[in-house]
CSV table of C-alpha atoms and ligand atoms in Angstrom, one decimal:
chain,number,residue,atom,x,y,z
G,1,UNK,CA,-7.3,120.7,10.1
G,2,UNK,CA,-9.3,119.3,7.3
G,3,UNK,CA,-8.2,121.5,4.5
G,4,UNK,CA,-6.6,119.1,1.9
G,5,UNK,CA,-4.0,121.8,1.1
G,6,UNK,CA,-2.6,121.2,4.6
G,7,UNK,CA,-1.4,117.7,3.8
G,8,UNK,CA,-0.6,118.4,0.2
G,9,UNK,CA,1.5,121.5,0.5
G,10,UNK,CA,1.9,122.5,4.2
G,11,UNK,CA,3.5,119.1,5.0
G,12,UNK,CA,6.7,120.5,3.6
G,13,UNK,CA,6.4,123.6,5.8
G,14,UNK,CA,5.9,121.6,8.9
G,15,UNK,CA,9.0,119.5,8.1
G,16,UNK,CA,11.0,122.7,7.7
G,17,UNK,CA,9.9,123.9,11.1
G,18,UNK,CA,10.8,120.5,12.6
G,19,UNK,CA,14.3,120.5,11.0
G,20,UNK,CA,14.9,124.1,12.1
G,21,UNK,CA,13.9,123.5,15.7
G,22,UNK,CA,15.7,120.2,16.0
G,23,UNK,CA,18.9,121.9,14.9
G,24,UNK,CA,18.6,124.2,17.9
G,25,UNK,CA,17.5,121.8,20.6
G,26,UNK,CA,15.9,118.4,21.2
G,27,UNK,CA,12.2,118.6,20.1
G,28,UNK,CA,9.3,116.6,21.5
G,29,UNK,CA,6.0,115.9,19.7
G,30,UNK,CA,3.9,117.8,22.1
G,31,UNK,CA,6.2,120.8,22.0
G,32,UNK,CA,6.3,120.7,18.2
G,33,UNK,CA,2.4,120.7,18.1
G,34,UNK,CA,2.4,123.8,20.2
G,35,UNK,CA,5.1,125.5,18.1
G,36,UNK,CA,3.2,124.8,14.9
G,37,UNK,CA,-0.1,126.0,16.5
G,38,UNK,CA,1.6,129.3,17.3
G,39,UNK,CA,2.1,129.7,13.5
G,40,UNK,CA,-1.5,128.9,13.0
G,41,UNK,CA,-0.9,125.3,11.9
G,42,UNK,CA,-3.2,123.0,13.8
G,43,UNK,CA,-1.7,119.6,13.3
G,44,UNK,CA,-3.0,116.5,15.0
G,45,UNK,CA,-0.7,114.2,16.9
G,46,UNK,CA,-1.7,111.4,14.5
G,47,UNK,CA,-0.2,113.4,11.7
G,48,UNK,CA,2.9,114.8,13.5
G,49,UNK,CA,4.2,111.6,15.2
G,50,UNK,CA,4.4,109.6,11.9
G,51,UNK,CA,6.2,112.6,10.3
G,52,UNK,CA,8.8,112.7,13.1
G,53,UNK,CA,9.3,108.9,12.8
G,54,UNK,CA,9.6,109.1,9.0
G,55,UNK,CA,12.1,112.0,9.3
G,56,UNK,CA,14.2,109.8,11.7
G,57,UNK,CA,13.9,106.8,9.3
G,58,UNK,CA,15.2,109.1,6.5
G,59,UNK,CA,18.2,109.9,8.6
G,60,UNK,CA,17.5,113.6,9.1
G,61,UNK,CA,16.6,113.2,12.8
G,62,UNK,CA,17.8,111.0,15.6
G,63,UNK,CA,15.3,109.8,18.2
G,64,UNK,CA,16.4,109.7,21.8
G,65,UNK,CA,16.3,106.1,23.1
G,66,UNK,CA,13.5,104.4,25.1
G,67,UNK,CA,10.8,106.5,26.8
G,68,UNK,CA,7.2,106.4,25.7
G,69,UNK,CA,6.5,107.2,22.1
G,70,UNK,CA,4.9,110.5,23.1
G,71,UNK,CA,7.9,111.6,25.1
G,72,UNK,CA,10.5,110.7,22.5
G,73,UNK,CA,12.8,113.5,21.7
G,74,UNK,CA,14.4,114.2,18.4
G,75,UNK,CA,17.6,116.0,17.4
G,76,UNK,CA,18.9,116.8,14.0
G,77,UNK,CA,21.6,114.6,12.5
G,78,UNK,CA,24.6,115.8,10.3
G,79,UNK,CA,22.6,114.6,7.3
G,80,UNK,CA,19.6,116.7,8.5
G,81,UNK,CA,21.8,119.7,9.0
G,82,UNK,CA,23.2,119.5,5.5
G,83,UNK,CA,19.7,119.3,4.1
G,84,UNK,CA,18.5,122.2,6.3
G,85,UNK,CA,21.4,124.3,4.9
G,86,UNK,CA,20.3,123.6,1.3
G,87,UNK,CA,16.6,124.2,2.1
G,88,UNK,CA,17.4,127.5,3.8
G,89,UNK,CA,18.8,128.8,0.5
G,90,UNK,CA,15.9,127.4,-1.5
G,91,UNK,CA,13.3,128.8,0.9
G,92,UNK,CA,15.0,132.2,0.7
G,93,UNK,CA,15.0,132.1,-3.0
G,94,UNK,CA,11.3,131.1,-3.0
G,95,UNK,CA,10.5,133.8,-0.5
G,96,UNK,CA,12.2,136.3,-2.8
G,97,UNK,CA,10.2,135.1,-5.8
G,98,UNK,CA,6.9,135.2,-4.0
G,99,UNK,CA,7.5,138.8,-3.3
G,100,UNK,CA,8.9,138.7,0.2
G,101,UNK,CA,11.4,141.2,1.4
N,201,LIG,ZN1,8.9,127.0,14.0
């Protein structure tokens, strides 16, 4: 997607999706691209893979060893889980403020 709002603001939403799904099962780049597309977020692999790598570098995800880059799986770490817990509260608060029910 070429809308600049995607990178600027939606980047955070994509990361929340990733954290949430990685907390439930190992996630793969391709699977994640499809998952985001189902929510109407058309993200390119060139955007997603660096996000996954960066989240792993920050200690929120752990990459499964070896395999090709495109087949690398990611799981949430305890640090990621703690972050997700905080973010869940913050997102609920924001949702409430934005007029959600
Ligand atoms: Zn999702």
